Short mmCIF file of C-alpha atoms in Angstrom, two decimals:
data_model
loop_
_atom_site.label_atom_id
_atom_site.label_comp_id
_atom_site.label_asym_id
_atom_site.label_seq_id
_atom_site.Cartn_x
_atom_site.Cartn_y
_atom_site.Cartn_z
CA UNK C 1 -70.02 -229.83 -70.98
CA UNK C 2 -73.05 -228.30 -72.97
CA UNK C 3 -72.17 -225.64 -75.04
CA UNK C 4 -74.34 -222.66 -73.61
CA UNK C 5 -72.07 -223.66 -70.25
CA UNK C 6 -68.64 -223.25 -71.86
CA UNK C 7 -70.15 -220.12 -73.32
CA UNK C 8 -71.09 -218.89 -69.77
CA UNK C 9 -67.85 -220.02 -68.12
CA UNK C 10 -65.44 -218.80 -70.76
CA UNK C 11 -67.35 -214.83 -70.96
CA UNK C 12 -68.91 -214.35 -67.74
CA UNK C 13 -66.92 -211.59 -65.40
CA UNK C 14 -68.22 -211.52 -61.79
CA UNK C 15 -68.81 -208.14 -61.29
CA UNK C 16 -69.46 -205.55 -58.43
CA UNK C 17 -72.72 -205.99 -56.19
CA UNK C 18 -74.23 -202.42 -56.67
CA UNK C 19 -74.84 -202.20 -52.70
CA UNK C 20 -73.80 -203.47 -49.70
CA UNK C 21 -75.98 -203.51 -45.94
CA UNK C 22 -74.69 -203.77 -42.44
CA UNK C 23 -71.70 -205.66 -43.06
CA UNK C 24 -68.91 -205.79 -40.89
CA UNK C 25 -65.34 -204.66 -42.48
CA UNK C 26 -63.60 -207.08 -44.60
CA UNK C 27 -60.49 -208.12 -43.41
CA UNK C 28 -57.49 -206.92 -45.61
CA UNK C 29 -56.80 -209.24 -48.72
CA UNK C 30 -53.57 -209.27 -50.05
CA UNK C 31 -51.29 -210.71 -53.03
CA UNK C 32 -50.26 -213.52 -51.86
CA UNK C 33 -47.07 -216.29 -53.28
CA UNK C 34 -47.28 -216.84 -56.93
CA UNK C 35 -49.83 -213.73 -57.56
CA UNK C 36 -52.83 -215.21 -55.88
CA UNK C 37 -55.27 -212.66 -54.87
CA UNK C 38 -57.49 -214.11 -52.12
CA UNK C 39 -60.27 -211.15 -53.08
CA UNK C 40 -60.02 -212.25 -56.70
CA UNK C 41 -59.45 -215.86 -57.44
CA UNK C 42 -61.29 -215.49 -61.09
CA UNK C 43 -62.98 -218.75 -62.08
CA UNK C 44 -62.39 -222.23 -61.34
CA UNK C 45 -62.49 -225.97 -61.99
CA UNK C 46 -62.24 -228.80 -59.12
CA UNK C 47 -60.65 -232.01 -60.27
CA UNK C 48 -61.30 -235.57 -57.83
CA UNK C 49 -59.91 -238.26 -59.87
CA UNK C 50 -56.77 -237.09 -62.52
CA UNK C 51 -57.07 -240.14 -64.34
CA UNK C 52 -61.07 -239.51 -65.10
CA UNK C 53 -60.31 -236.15 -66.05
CA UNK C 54 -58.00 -236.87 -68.30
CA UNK C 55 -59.47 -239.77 -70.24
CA UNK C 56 -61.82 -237.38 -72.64
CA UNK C 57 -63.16 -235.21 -69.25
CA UNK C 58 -65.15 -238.36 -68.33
CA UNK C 59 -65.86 -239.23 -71.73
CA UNK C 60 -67.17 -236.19 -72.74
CA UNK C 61 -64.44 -233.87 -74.47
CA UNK C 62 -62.66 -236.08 -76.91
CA UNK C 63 -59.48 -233.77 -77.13
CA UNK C 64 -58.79 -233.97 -73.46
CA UNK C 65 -56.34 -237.45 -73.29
CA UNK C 66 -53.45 -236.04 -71.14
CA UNK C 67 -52.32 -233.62 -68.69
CA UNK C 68 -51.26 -230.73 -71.41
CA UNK C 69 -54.52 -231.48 -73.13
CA UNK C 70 -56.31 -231.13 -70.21
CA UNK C 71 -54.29 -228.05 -68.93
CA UNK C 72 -55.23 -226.58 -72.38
CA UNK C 73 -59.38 -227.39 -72.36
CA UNK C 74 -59.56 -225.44 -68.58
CA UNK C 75 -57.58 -222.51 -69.82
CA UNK C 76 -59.72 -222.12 -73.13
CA UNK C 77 -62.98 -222.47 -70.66
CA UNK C 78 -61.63 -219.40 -69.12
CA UNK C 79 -60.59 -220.65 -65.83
CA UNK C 80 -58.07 -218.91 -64.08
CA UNK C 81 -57.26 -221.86 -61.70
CA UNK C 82 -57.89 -225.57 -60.87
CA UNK C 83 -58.42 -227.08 -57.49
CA UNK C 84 -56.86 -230.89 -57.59
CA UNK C 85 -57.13 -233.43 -54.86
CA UNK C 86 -53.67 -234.07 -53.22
CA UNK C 87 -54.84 -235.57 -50.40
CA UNK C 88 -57.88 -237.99 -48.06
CA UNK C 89 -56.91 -236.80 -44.39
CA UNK C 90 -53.28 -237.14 -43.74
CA UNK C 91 -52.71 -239.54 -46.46
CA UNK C 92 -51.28 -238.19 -49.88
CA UNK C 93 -54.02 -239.13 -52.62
CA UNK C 94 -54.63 -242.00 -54.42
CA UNK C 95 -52.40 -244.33 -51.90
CA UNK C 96 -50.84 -245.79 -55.13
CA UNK C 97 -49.41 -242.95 -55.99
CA UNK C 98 -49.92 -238.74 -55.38
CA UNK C 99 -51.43 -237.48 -58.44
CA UNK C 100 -50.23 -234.36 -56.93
CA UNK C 101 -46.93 -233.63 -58.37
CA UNK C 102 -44.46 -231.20 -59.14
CA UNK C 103 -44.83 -232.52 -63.39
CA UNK C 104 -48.91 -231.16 -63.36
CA UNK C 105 -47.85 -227.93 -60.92
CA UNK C 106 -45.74 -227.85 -64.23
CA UNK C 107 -48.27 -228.14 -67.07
CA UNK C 108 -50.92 -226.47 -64.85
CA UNK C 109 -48.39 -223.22 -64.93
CA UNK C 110 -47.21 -223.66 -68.44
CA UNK C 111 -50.64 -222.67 -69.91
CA UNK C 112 -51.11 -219.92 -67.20
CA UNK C 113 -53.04 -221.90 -64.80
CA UNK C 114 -53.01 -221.44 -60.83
CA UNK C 115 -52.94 -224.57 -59.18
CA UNK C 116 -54.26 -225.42 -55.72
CA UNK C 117 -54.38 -228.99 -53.85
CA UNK C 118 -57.06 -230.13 -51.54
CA UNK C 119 -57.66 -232.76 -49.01
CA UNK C 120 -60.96 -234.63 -47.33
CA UNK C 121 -59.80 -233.22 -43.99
CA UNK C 122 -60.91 -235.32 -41.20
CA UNK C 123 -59.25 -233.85 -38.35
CA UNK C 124 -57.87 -236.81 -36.51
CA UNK C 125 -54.40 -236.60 -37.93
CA UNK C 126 -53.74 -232.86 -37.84
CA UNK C 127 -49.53 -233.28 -38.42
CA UNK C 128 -50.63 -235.49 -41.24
CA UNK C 129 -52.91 -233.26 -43.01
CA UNK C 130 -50.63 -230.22 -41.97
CA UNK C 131 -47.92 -232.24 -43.79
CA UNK C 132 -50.34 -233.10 -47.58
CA UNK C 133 -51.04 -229.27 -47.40
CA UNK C 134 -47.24 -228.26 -47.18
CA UNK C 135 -46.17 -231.09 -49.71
CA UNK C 136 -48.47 -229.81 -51.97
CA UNK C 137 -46.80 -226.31 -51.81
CA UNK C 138 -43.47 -227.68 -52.10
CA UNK C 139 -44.06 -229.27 -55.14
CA UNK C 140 -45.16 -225.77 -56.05
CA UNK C 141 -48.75 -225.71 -55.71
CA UNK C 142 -49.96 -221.72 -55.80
CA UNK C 143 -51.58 -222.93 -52.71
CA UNK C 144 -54.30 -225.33 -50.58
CA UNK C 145 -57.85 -225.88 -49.91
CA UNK C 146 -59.07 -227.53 -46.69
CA UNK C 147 -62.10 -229.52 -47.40
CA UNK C 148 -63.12 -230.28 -43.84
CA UNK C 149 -67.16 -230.59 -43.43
CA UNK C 150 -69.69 -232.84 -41.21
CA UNK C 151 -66.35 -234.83 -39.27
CA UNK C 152 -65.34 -230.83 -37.88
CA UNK C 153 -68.29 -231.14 -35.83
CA UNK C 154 -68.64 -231.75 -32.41
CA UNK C 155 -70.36 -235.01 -32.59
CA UNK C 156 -67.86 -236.38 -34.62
CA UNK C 157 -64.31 -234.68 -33.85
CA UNK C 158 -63.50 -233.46 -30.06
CA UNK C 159 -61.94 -229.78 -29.78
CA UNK C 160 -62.74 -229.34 -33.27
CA UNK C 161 -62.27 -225.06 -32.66
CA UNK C 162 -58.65 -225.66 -31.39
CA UNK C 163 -57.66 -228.40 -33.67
CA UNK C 164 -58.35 -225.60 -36.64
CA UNK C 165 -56.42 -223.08 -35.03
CA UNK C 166 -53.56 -225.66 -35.03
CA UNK C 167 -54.41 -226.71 -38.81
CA UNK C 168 -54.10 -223.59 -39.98
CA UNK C 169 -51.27 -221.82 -38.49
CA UNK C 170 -49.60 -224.99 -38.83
CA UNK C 171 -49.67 -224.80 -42.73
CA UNK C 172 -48.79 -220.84 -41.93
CA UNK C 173 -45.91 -221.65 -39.90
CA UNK C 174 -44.30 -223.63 -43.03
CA UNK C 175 -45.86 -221.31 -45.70
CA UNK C 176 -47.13 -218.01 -44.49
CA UNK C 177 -47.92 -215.73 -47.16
CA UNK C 178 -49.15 -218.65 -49.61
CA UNK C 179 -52.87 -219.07 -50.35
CA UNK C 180 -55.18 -221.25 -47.98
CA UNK C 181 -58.91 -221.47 -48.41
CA UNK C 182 -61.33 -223.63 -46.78
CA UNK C 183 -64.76 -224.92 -48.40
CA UNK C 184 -67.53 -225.64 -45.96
CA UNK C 185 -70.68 -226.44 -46.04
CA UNK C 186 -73.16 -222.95 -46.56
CA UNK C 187 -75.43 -222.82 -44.32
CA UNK C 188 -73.90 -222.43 -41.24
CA UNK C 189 -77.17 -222.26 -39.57
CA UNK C 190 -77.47 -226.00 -39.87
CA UNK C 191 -74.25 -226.74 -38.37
CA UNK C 192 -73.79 -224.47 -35.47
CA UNK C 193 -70.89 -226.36 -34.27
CA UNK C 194 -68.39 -226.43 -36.66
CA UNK C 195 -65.41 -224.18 -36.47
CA UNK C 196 -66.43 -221.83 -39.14
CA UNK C 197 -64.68 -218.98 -36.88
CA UNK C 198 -61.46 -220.43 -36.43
CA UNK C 199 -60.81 -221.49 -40.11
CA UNK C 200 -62.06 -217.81 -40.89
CA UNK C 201 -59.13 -216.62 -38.99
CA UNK C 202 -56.37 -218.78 -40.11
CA UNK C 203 -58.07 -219.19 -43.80
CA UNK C 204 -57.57 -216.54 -46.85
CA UNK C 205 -60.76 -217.16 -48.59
CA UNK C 206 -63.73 -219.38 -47.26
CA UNK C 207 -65.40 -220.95 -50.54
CA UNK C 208 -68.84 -221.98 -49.43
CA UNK C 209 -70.20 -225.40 -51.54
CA UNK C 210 -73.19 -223.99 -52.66
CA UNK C 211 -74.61 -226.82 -54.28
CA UNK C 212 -78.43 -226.04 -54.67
CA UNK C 213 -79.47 -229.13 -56.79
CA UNK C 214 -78.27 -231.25 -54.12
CA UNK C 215 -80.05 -229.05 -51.31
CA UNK C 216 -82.93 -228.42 -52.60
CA UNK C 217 -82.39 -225.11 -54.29
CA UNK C 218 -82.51 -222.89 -57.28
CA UNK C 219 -79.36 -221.64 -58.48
CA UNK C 220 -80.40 -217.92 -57.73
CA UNK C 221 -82.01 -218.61 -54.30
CA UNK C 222 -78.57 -220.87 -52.96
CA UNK C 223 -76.90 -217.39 -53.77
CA UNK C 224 -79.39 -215.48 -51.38
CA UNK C 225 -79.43 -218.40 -48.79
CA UNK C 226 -75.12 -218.02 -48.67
CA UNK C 227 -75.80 -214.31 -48.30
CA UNK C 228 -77.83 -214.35 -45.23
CA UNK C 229 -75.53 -217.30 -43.38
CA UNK C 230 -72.66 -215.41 -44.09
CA UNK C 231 -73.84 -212.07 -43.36
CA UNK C 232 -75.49 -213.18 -39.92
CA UNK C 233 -72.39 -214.94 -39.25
CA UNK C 234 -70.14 -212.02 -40.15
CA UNK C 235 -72.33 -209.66 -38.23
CA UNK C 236 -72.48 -211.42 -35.09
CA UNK C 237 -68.41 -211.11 -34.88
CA UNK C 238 -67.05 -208.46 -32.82
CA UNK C 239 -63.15 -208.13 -31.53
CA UNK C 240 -60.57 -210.22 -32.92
CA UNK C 241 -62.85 -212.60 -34.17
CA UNK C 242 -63.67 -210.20 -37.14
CA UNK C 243 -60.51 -211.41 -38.46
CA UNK C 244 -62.51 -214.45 -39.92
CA UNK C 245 -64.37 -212.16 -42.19
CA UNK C 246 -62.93 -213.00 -45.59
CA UNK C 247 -63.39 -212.84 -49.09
CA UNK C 248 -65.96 -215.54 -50.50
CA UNK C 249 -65.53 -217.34 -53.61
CA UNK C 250 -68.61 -219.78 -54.15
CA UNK C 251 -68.44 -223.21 -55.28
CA UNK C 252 -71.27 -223.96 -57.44
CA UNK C 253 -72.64 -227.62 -58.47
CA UNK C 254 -71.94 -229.09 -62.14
CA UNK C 255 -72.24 -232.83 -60.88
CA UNK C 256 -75.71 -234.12 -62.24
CA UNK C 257 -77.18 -235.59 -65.02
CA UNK C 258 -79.99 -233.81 -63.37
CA UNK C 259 -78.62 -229.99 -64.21
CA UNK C 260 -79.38 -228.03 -66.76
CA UNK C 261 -76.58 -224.99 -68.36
CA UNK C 262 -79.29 -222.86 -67.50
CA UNK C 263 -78.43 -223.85 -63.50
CA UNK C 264 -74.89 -222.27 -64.43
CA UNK C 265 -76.15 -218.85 -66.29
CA UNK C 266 -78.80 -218.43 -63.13
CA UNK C 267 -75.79 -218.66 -60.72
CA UNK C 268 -73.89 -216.35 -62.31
CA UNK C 269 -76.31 -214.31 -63.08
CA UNK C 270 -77.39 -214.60 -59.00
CA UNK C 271 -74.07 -213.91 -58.32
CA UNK C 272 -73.06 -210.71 -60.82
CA UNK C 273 -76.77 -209.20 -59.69
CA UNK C 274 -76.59 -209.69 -56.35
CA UNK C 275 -77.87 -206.35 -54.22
CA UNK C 276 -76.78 -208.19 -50.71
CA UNK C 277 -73.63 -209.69 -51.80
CA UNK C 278 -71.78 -210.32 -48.20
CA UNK C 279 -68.04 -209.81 -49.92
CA UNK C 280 -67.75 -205.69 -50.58
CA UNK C 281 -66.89 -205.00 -53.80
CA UNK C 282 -69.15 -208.17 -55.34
CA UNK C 283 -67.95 -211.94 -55.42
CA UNK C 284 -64.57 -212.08 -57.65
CA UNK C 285 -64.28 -216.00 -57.11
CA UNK C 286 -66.15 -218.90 -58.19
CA UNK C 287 -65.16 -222.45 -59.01
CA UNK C 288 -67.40 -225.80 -59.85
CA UNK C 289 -67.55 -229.47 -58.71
CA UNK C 290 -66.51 -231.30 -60.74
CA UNK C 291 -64.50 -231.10 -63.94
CA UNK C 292 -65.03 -234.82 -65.15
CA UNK C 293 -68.46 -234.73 -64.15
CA UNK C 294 -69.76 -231.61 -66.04
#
């Protein structure tokens, strides 16, 4: 990771957007198991493959050779919480063995790390995926991220709306005042099919994957395109479907050889400025794909 972007990451507080325009209310967040404030997850670090992260970061940080080491690097980036992969669909993740287990829930929370797992959701195997989510939470896990994208929609997965309800309240039933998020894709505008209400509704936190190198944007205009999805989207609720208005907490892109650190200061800086922010009170969440990749 270049210097300028552990500079960025470690000092940069998202602050307050100075105005906010013809939103509908936020739904109530709360403090949730463990201290997790859906409204206010801080900043954060997603981690694919625990045995590339912790051989040097991918090669790049030296120190970083174990869990503890690696525990130590995110907390000294000033992250506030790491997002590890327990899980592809309903099967616990790698197949040779969960790297999701209650030993890094351990290290994660001995350095003062939150610690959330996430699965490739797929939708076909809904008591399966219910059942990586809830693992993950009781090996301790501060709480879960559905990754569901492109499959969700209704060329690919039947009764995709329905099938989220039952995700989601599923995971509730077991666990019902721990953390859930969900990271789609941003620009709902381009996939008008998937279930973006539903997993509103039985989600804490939707974390949009704004990654504008990949889509063709600049860091500062991926912010404004995520405002006006979101805020059309949240606007056009009415009823009990403004229940799926939630707090957002924006995953940015840190993937490419491509990206410069000045991609991460204009996101931030996109982010902390923004006049049109759709969350009141300014976005108090953001996290990057992905830690061995930086």
């Amino acid at each position: 990771m270049p210097p300028l972007v552990r500079s960025v990451l470690k000092n940069s507080v998202l602050t307050t957007c100075a105005l906010v325009l013809g939103l509908a209310p936020l739904a109530s967040a709360k403090l949730m198991d463990n201290g997790v404030d859906s409204a206010n997850l801080g900043k954060g670090d997603w981690i694919y493959f625990m045995s590339m992260a912790t051989n040097k970061l991918g090669g790049h940080v030296a120190s970083v050779i174990n869990i503890p080491t690696l525990m130590s690097y995110e907390t000294n980036q000033g992250m506030s919480f790491i997002v590890v992969k327990a899980g592809e669909g309903s099967t616990n993740f790698p197949t040779s063995g969960a790297q999701f287990n209650s030993n890094l829930v351990f290290q994660a929370h001995a350095v003062g790390l939150k610690i959330f797992g996430y699965t490739r959701s797929y939708g076909v195997n809904i008591n399966g995926e219910i059942g990586v989510a809830t693992n993950a939470m009781k090996l301790g896990a501060d709480g879960f991220i559905i990754d569901a994208e492109v499959e969700w929609e209704s060329g690919n997965l039947a009764n995709g709306p329905a099938l989220a309800t039952q995700y989601c309240n599923g995971i509730k039933a077991v666990y019902p005042n721990r953390f859930l998020g969900h990271a789609p894709m941003p620009i709902i505008g381009l996939h008008s099919s998937f279930p973006y209400k539903e997993f509103g509704i039985g989600c804490d936190t939707v974390m949009p994957q704004d990654y504008w190198f990949d889509m063709g944007y600049t860091p500062a205009g991926m912010v404004d395109k995520m405002d006006t999805e979101w805020r059309n989207f949240y606007n056009g609720l009415s009823g009990s479907d403004t229940n799926a208005i939630k707090p957002i907490a924006p995953i940015g892109q840190a993937d490419s050889t491509n990206e410069v650190a000045a991609d991460i200061t204009g996101f931030f800086t996109g982010l902390n400025n923004d006049l049109k922010c759709v969350t009141p009170g300014g976005y108090r969440g953001v996290s990057f794909w992905r830690s061995d990749l930086h």
